[in-house]
Coordinates of C-alpha atoms in Angstrom, one line a residue:
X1 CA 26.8 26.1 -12.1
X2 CA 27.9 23.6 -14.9
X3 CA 29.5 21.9 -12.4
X4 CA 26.6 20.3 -10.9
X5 CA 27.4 17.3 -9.5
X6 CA 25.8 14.1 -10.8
X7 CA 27.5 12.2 -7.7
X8 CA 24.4 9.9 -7.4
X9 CA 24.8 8.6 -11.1
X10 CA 28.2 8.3 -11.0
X11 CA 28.4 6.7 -7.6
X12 CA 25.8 4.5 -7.3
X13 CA 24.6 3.1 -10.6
X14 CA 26.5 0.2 -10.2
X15 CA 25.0 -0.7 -7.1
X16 CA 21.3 0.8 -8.2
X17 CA 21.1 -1.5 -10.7
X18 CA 17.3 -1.6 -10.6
X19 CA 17.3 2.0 -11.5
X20 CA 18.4 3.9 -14.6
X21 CA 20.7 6.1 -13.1
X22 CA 23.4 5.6 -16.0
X23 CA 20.9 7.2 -17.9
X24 CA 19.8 10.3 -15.9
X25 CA 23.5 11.5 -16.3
X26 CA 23.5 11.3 -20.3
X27 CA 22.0 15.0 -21.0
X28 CA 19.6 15.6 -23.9
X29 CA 18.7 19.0 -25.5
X30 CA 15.4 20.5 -25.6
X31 CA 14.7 21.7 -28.8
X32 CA 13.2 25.5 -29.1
X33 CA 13.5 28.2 -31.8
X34 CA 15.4 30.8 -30.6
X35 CA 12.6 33.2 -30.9
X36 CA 10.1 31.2 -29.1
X37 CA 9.3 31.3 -25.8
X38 CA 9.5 28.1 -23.4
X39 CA 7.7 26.4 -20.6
X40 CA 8.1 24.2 -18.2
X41 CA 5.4 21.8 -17.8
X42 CA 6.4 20.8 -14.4
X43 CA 6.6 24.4 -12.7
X44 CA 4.4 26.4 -14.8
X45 CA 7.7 28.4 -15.5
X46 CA 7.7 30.4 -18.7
X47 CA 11.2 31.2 -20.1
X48 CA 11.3 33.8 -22.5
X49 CA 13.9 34.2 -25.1
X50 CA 16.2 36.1 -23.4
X51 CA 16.7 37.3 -19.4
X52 CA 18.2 40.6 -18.3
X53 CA 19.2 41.2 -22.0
X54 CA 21.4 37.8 -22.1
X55 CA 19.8 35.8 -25.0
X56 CA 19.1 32.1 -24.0
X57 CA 21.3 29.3 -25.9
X58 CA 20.3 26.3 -24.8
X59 CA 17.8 24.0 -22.7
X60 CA 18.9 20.7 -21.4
X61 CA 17.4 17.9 -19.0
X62 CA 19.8 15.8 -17.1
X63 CA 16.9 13.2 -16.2
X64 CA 13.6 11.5 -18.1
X65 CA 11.0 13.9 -17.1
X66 CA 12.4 17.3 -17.1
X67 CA 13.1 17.0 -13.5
X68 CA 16.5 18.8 -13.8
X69 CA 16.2 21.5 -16.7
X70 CA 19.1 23.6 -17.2
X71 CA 19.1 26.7 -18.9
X72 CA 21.5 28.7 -20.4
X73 CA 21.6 32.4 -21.3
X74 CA 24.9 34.6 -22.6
X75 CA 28.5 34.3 -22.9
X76 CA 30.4 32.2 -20.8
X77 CA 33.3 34.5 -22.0
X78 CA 31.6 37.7 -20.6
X79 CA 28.3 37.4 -18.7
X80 CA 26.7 33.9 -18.5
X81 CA 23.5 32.9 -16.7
X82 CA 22.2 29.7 -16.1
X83 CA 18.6 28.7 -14.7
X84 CA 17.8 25.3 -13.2
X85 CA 14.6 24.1 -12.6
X86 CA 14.5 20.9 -10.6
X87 CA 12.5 18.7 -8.3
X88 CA 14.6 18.3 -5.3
X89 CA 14.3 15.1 -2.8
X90 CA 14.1 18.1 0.3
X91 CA 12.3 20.6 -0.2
X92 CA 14.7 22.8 1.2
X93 CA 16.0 26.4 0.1
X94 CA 18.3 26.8 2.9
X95 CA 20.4 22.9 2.3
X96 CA 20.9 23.4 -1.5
X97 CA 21.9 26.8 -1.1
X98 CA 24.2 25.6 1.0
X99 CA 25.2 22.5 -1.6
X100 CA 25.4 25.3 -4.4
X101 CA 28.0 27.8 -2.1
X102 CA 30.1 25.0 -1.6
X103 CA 30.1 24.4 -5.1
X104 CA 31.1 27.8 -5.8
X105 CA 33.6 28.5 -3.3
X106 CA 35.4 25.2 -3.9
X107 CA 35.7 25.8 -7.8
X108 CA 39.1 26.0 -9.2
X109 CA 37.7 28.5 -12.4
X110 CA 37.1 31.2 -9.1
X111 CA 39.9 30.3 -6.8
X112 CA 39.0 31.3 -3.4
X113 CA 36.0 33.2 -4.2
X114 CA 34.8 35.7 -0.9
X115 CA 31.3 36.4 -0.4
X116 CA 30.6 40.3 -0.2
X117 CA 27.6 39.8 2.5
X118 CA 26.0 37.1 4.5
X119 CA 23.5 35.7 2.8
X120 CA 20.3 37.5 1.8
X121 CA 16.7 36.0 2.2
X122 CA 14.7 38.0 -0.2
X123 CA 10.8 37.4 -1.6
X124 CA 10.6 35.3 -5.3
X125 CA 8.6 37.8 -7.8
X126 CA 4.8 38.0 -6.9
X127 CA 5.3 36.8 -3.0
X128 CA 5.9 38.6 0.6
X129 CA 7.5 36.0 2.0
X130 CA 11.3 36.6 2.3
X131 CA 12.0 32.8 1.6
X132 CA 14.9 32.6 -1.1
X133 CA 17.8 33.0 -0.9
X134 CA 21.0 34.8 -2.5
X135 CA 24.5 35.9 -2.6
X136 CA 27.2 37.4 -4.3
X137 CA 31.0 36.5 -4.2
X138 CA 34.2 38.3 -5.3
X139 CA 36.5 35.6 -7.0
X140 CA 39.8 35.5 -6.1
X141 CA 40.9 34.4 -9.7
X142 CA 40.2 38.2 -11.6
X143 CA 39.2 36.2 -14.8
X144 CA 35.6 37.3 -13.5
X145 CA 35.1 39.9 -11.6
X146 CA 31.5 38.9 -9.9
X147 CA 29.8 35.6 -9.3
X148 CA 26.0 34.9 -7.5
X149 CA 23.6 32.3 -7.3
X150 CA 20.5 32.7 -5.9
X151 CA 17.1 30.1 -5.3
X152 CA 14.0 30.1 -5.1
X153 CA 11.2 27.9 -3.4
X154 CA 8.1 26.6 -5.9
X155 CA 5.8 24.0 -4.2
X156 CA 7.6 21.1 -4.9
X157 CA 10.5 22.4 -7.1
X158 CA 13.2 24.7 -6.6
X159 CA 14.4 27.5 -8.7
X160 CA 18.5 27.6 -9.1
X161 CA 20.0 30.7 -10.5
X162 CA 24.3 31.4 -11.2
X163 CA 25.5 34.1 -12.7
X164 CA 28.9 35.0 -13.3
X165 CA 30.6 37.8 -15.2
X166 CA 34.2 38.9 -16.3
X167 CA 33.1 42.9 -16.3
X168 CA 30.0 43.5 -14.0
X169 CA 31.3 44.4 -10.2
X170 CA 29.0 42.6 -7.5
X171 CA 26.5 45.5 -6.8
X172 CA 25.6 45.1 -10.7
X173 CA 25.6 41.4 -10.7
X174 CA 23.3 41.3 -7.9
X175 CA 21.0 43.6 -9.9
X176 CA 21.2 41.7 -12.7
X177 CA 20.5 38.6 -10.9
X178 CA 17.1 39.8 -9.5
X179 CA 16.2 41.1 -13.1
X180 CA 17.2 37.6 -14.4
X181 CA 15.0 36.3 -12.1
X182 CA 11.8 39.2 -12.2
X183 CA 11.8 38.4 -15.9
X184 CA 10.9 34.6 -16.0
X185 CA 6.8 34.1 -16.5
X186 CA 5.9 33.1 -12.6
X187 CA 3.0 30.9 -12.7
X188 CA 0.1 32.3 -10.5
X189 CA 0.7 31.4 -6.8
X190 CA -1.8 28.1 -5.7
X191 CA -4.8 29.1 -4.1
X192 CA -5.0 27.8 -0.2
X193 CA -1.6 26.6 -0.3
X194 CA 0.6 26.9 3.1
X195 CA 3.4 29.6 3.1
X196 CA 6.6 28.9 2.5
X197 CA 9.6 29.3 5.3
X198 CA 11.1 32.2 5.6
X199 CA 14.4 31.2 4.4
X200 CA 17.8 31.4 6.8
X201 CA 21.3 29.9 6.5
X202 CA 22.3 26.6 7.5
X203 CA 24.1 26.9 10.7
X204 CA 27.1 24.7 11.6
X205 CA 25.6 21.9 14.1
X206 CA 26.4 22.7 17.9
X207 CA 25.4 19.5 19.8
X208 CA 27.0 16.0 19.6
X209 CA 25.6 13.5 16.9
X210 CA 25.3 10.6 18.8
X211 CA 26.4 8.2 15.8
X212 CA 27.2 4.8 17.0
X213 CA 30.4 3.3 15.2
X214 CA 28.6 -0.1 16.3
X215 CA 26.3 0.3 13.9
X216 CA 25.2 -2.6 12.4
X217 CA 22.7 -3.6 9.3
X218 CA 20.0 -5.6 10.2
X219 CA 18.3 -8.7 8.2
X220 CA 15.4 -7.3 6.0
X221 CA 12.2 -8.8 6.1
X222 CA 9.0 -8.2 3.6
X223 CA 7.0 -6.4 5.9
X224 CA 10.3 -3.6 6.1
X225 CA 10.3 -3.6 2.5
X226 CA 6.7 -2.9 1.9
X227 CA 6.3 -0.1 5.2
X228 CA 9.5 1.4 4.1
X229 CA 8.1 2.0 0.2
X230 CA 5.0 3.2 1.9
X231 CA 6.5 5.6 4.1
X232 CA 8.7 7.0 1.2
X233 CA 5.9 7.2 -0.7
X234 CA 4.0 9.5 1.6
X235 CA 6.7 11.5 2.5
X236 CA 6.8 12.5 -1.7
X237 CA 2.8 12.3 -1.6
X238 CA 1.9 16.7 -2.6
X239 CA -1.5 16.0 -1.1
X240 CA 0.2 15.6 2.1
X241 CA 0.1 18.7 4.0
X242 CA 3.4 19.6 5.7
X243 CA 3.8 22.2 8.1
X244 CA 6.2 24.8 7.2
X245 CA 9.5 25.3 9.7
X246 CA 11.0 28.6 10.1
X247 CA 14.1 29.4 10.0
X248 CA 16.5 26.8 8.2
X249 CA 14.2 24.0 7.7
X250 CA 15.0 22.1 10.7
X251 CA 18.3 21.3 9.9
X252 CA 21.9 21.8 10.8
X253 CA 25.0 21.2 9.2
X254 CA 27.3 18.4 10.4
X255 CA 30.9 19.0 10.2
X256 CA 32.4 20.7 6.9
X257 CA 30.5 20.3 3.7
X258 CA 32.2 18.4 0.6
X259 CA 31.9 18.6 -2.7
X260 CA 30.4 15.5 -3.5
X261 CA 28.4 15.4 0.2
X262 CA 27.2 17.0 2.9
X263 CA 25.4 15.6 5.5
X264 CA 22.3 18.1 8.0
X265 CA 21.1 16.5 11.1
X266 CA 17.2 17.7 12.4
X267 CA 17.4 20.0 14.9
X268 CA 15.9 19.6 18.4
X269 CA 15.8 15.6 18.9
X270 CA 19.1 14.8 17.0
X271 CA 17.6 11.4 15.7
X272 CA 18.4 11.4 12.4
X273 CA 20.1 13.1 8.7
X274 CA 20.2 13.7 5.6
X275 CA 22.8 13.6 3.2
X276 CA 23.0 15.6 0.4
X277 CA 24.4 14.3 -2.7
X278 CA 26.3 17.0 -4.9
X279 CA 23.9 19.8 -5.4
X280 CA 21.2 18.7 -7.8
X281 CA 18.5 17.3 -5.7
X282 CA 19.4 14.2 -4.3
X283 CA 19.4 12.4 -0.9
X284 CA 19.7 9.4 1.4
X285 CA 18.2 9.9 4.6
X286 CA 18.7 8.4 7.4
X287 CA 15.8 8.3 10.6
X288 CA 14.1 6.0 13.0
X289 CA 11.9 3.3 11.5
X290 CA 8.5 2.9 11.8
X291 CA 7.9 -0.8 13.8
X292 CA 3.7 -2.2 14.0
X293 CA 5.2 -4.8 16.8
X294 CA 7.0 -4.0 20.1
X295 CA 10.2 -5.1 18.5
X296 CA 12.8 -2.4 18.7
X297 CA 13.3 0.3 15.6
X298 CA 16.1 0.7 14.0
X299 CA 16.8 3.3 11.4
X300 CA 15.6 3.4 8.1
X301 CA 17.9 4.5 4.9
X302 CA 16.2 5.8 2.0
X303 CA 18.2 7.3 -1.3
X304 CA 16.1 9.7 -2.7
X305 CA 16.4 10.2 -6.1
X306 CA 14.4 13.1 -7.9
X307 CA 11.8 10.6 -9.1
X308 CA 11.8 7.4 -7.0
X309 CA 13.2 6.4 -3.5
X310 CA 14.8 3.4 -2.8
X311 CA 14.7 1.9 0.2
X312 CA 17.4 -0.1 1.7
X313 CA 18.1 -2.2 5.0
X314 CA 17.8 -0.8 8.5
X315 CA 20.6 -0.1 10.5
X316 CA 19.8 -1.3 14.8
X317 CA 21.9 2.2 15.5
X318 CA 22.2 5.7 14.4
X319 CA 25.1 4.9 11.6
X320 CA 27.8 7.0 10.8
X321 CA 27.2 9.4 7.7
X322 CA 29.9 7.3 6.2
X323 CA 28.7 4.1 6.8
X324 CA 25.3 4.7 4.9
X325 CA 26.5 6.2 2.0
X326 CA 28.8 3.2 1.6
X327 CA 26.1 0.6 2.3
X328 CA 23.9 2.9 -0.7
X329 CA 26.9 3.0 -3.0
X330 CA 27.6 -1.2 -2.5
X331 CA 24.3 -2.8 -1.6
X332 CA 20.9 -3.2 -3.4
X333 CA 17.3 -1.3 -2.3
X334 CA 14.8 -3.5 -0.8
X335 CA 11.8 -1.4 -1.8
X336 CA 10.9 1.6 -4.3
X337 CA 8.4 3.9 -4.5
X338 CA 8.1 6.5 -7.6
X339 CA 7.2 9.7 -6.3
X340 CA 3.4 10.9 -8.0
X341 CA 2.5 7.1 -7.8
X342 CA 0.8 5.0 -5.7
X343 CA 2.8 2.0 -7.1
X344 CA 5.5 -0.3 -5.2
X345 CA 7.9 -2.7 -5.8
X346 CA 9.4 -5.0 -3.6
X347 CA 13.1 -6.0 -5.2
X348 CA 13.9 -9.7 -4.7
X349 CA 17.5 -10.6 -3.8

């Protein structure tokens, strides 16, 4: 999964301008002796030297804060595995193992590449709780003759696993894939915290969206600003207890997914979405706004990045998917709040 898509650097740093998005897609390498273990700080995660007898190569963070940790085990000419460790904007299994299918099945090095089963929701090392999930696909290209990826739910962060191999069929590479994955040093589960979902697909949406093509962005004001950093800011707050939803989070998908988006509608009530940007963590979501008069709510857009959330304008109608990304990509956020802290900033035109 080198292909991860860094669509939220690339398409809207020039219109973030307040935040250092440029930066988050320049890469740096962690440095680590080859014969010395590794761990993530964020996670807990220990990653030994090597994982299902493929020797590690290389760590790299795509952000500031090791909030996107890549890393790399193998031959990319034989068997290669790559682990991601990153703190998505959703916490959602089932919406970025979507994002990382599409990813696979639309990449040219595979060709039309056919899963061998529906997906499988299977229990991470030391839980019960059959809320991962995983797959295997034949690729239609014969350069490799298996390719998986699997992931993982932990507290806040997800755990991203691809495999691909030029020699092992797809029974072997799915064994090899839980090994990968049974071998990393879990950190000991959190005492009282809630389950986690059991995972399930994402399921093509079956009801109409009720977008309105009238759409229109309203005029912000301060007190929008300053509610919609708060809100964000709550929504990222950990001490926050959220209610776990079974099944697939909640969500449906609208319409085919791309490989630079995807947008999921919430299930039930229809009134609102998220869009997914590429498949490395990041959002904008779109759903009513919280008003403290009787004036009428509109809908608030947020892009969530995978360490601050920017808020932007209100729309008076449910928008088009289309129409927010593009009012993300060419307008500036209103209000930010960074996701751990209780700090905001309102951003003056």
């Amino acid at each position: 999964m080198s292909i991860r898509i860094r669509i939220a650097a690339a398409l809207l740093a020039g219109a973030l301008s307040v935040a250092p998005l440029a930066a988050q897609a320049q890469s740096t390498t962690i440095q680590v002796p080859a014969a010395k273990k590794w761990k993530h700080v964020g996670t807990g995660v220990i990653v030994p030297q090597a994982l299902a007898g493929l020797p590690r190569t290389g760590i790299t963070d795509s952000t500031a804060g090791e909030f996107d940790v890549s890393i790399q085990f193998g031959n990319p000419e034989s068997t290669q595995l790559t682990i991601y460790l990153f703190r998505p904007a959703l916490a959602s299994v089932p919406v970025w193992f979507d994002r990382a299918e599409t990813q696979i099945l639309d990449r040219d090095i595979f060709g039309h590449a056919a899963p061998v089963s529906d997906p499988i929701a299977f229990a991470p090392p030391g839980t019960t709780t059959a809320s991962a999930l995983r797959r295997v696909y034949v690729p239609e290209k014969r350069t490799f003759t298996a390719t998986g990826a699997a992931m993982v739910p932990l507290g806040e962060w997800l755990v991203a696993a691809r495999l691909s191999s030029t020699s092992l069929d797809p029974a072997a590479l799915d064994a090899k894939l839980l090994e990968a994955l049974a071998a990393l040093g879990w950190p000991a589960p959190v005492a009282g915290a809630a389950p986690d979902a059991i995972a399930a697909p994402i399921q093509p949406c079956t009801t109409p969206a009720g977008f309105s093509a009238k759409a229109k962005v309203k005029k912000p004001d301060m007190g929008a600003a300053l509610l919609g950093a708060l809100l964000a800011n709550a929504a990222d707050d950990p001490d926050i207890k959220k209610t776990p939803v079974e099944g697939p989070q909640g969500l449906c998908r609208e319409g085919k997914p791309g490989a630079e988006t995807a947008t999921y509608r919430t299930l039930g009530d229809g009134k609102g979405y998220v869009i997914a940007l590429g498949d490395a963590g990041r959002t904008i979501s779109v759903y009513p706004e919280f008003v403290l008069d009787k004036g009428e709510p509109g809908y608030a857009v947020t892009f969530n990045d995978l360490a601050t959330s920017y808020v932007y304008p209100s729309f008076d109608r449910l928008p088009e998917p289309g129409k927010a990304f593009e009012m993300v990509r060419k307008s500036r956020p209103i209000s930010s709040s960074t996701r751990g802290s209780k700090a905001l900033t309102i951003h003056t035109p």
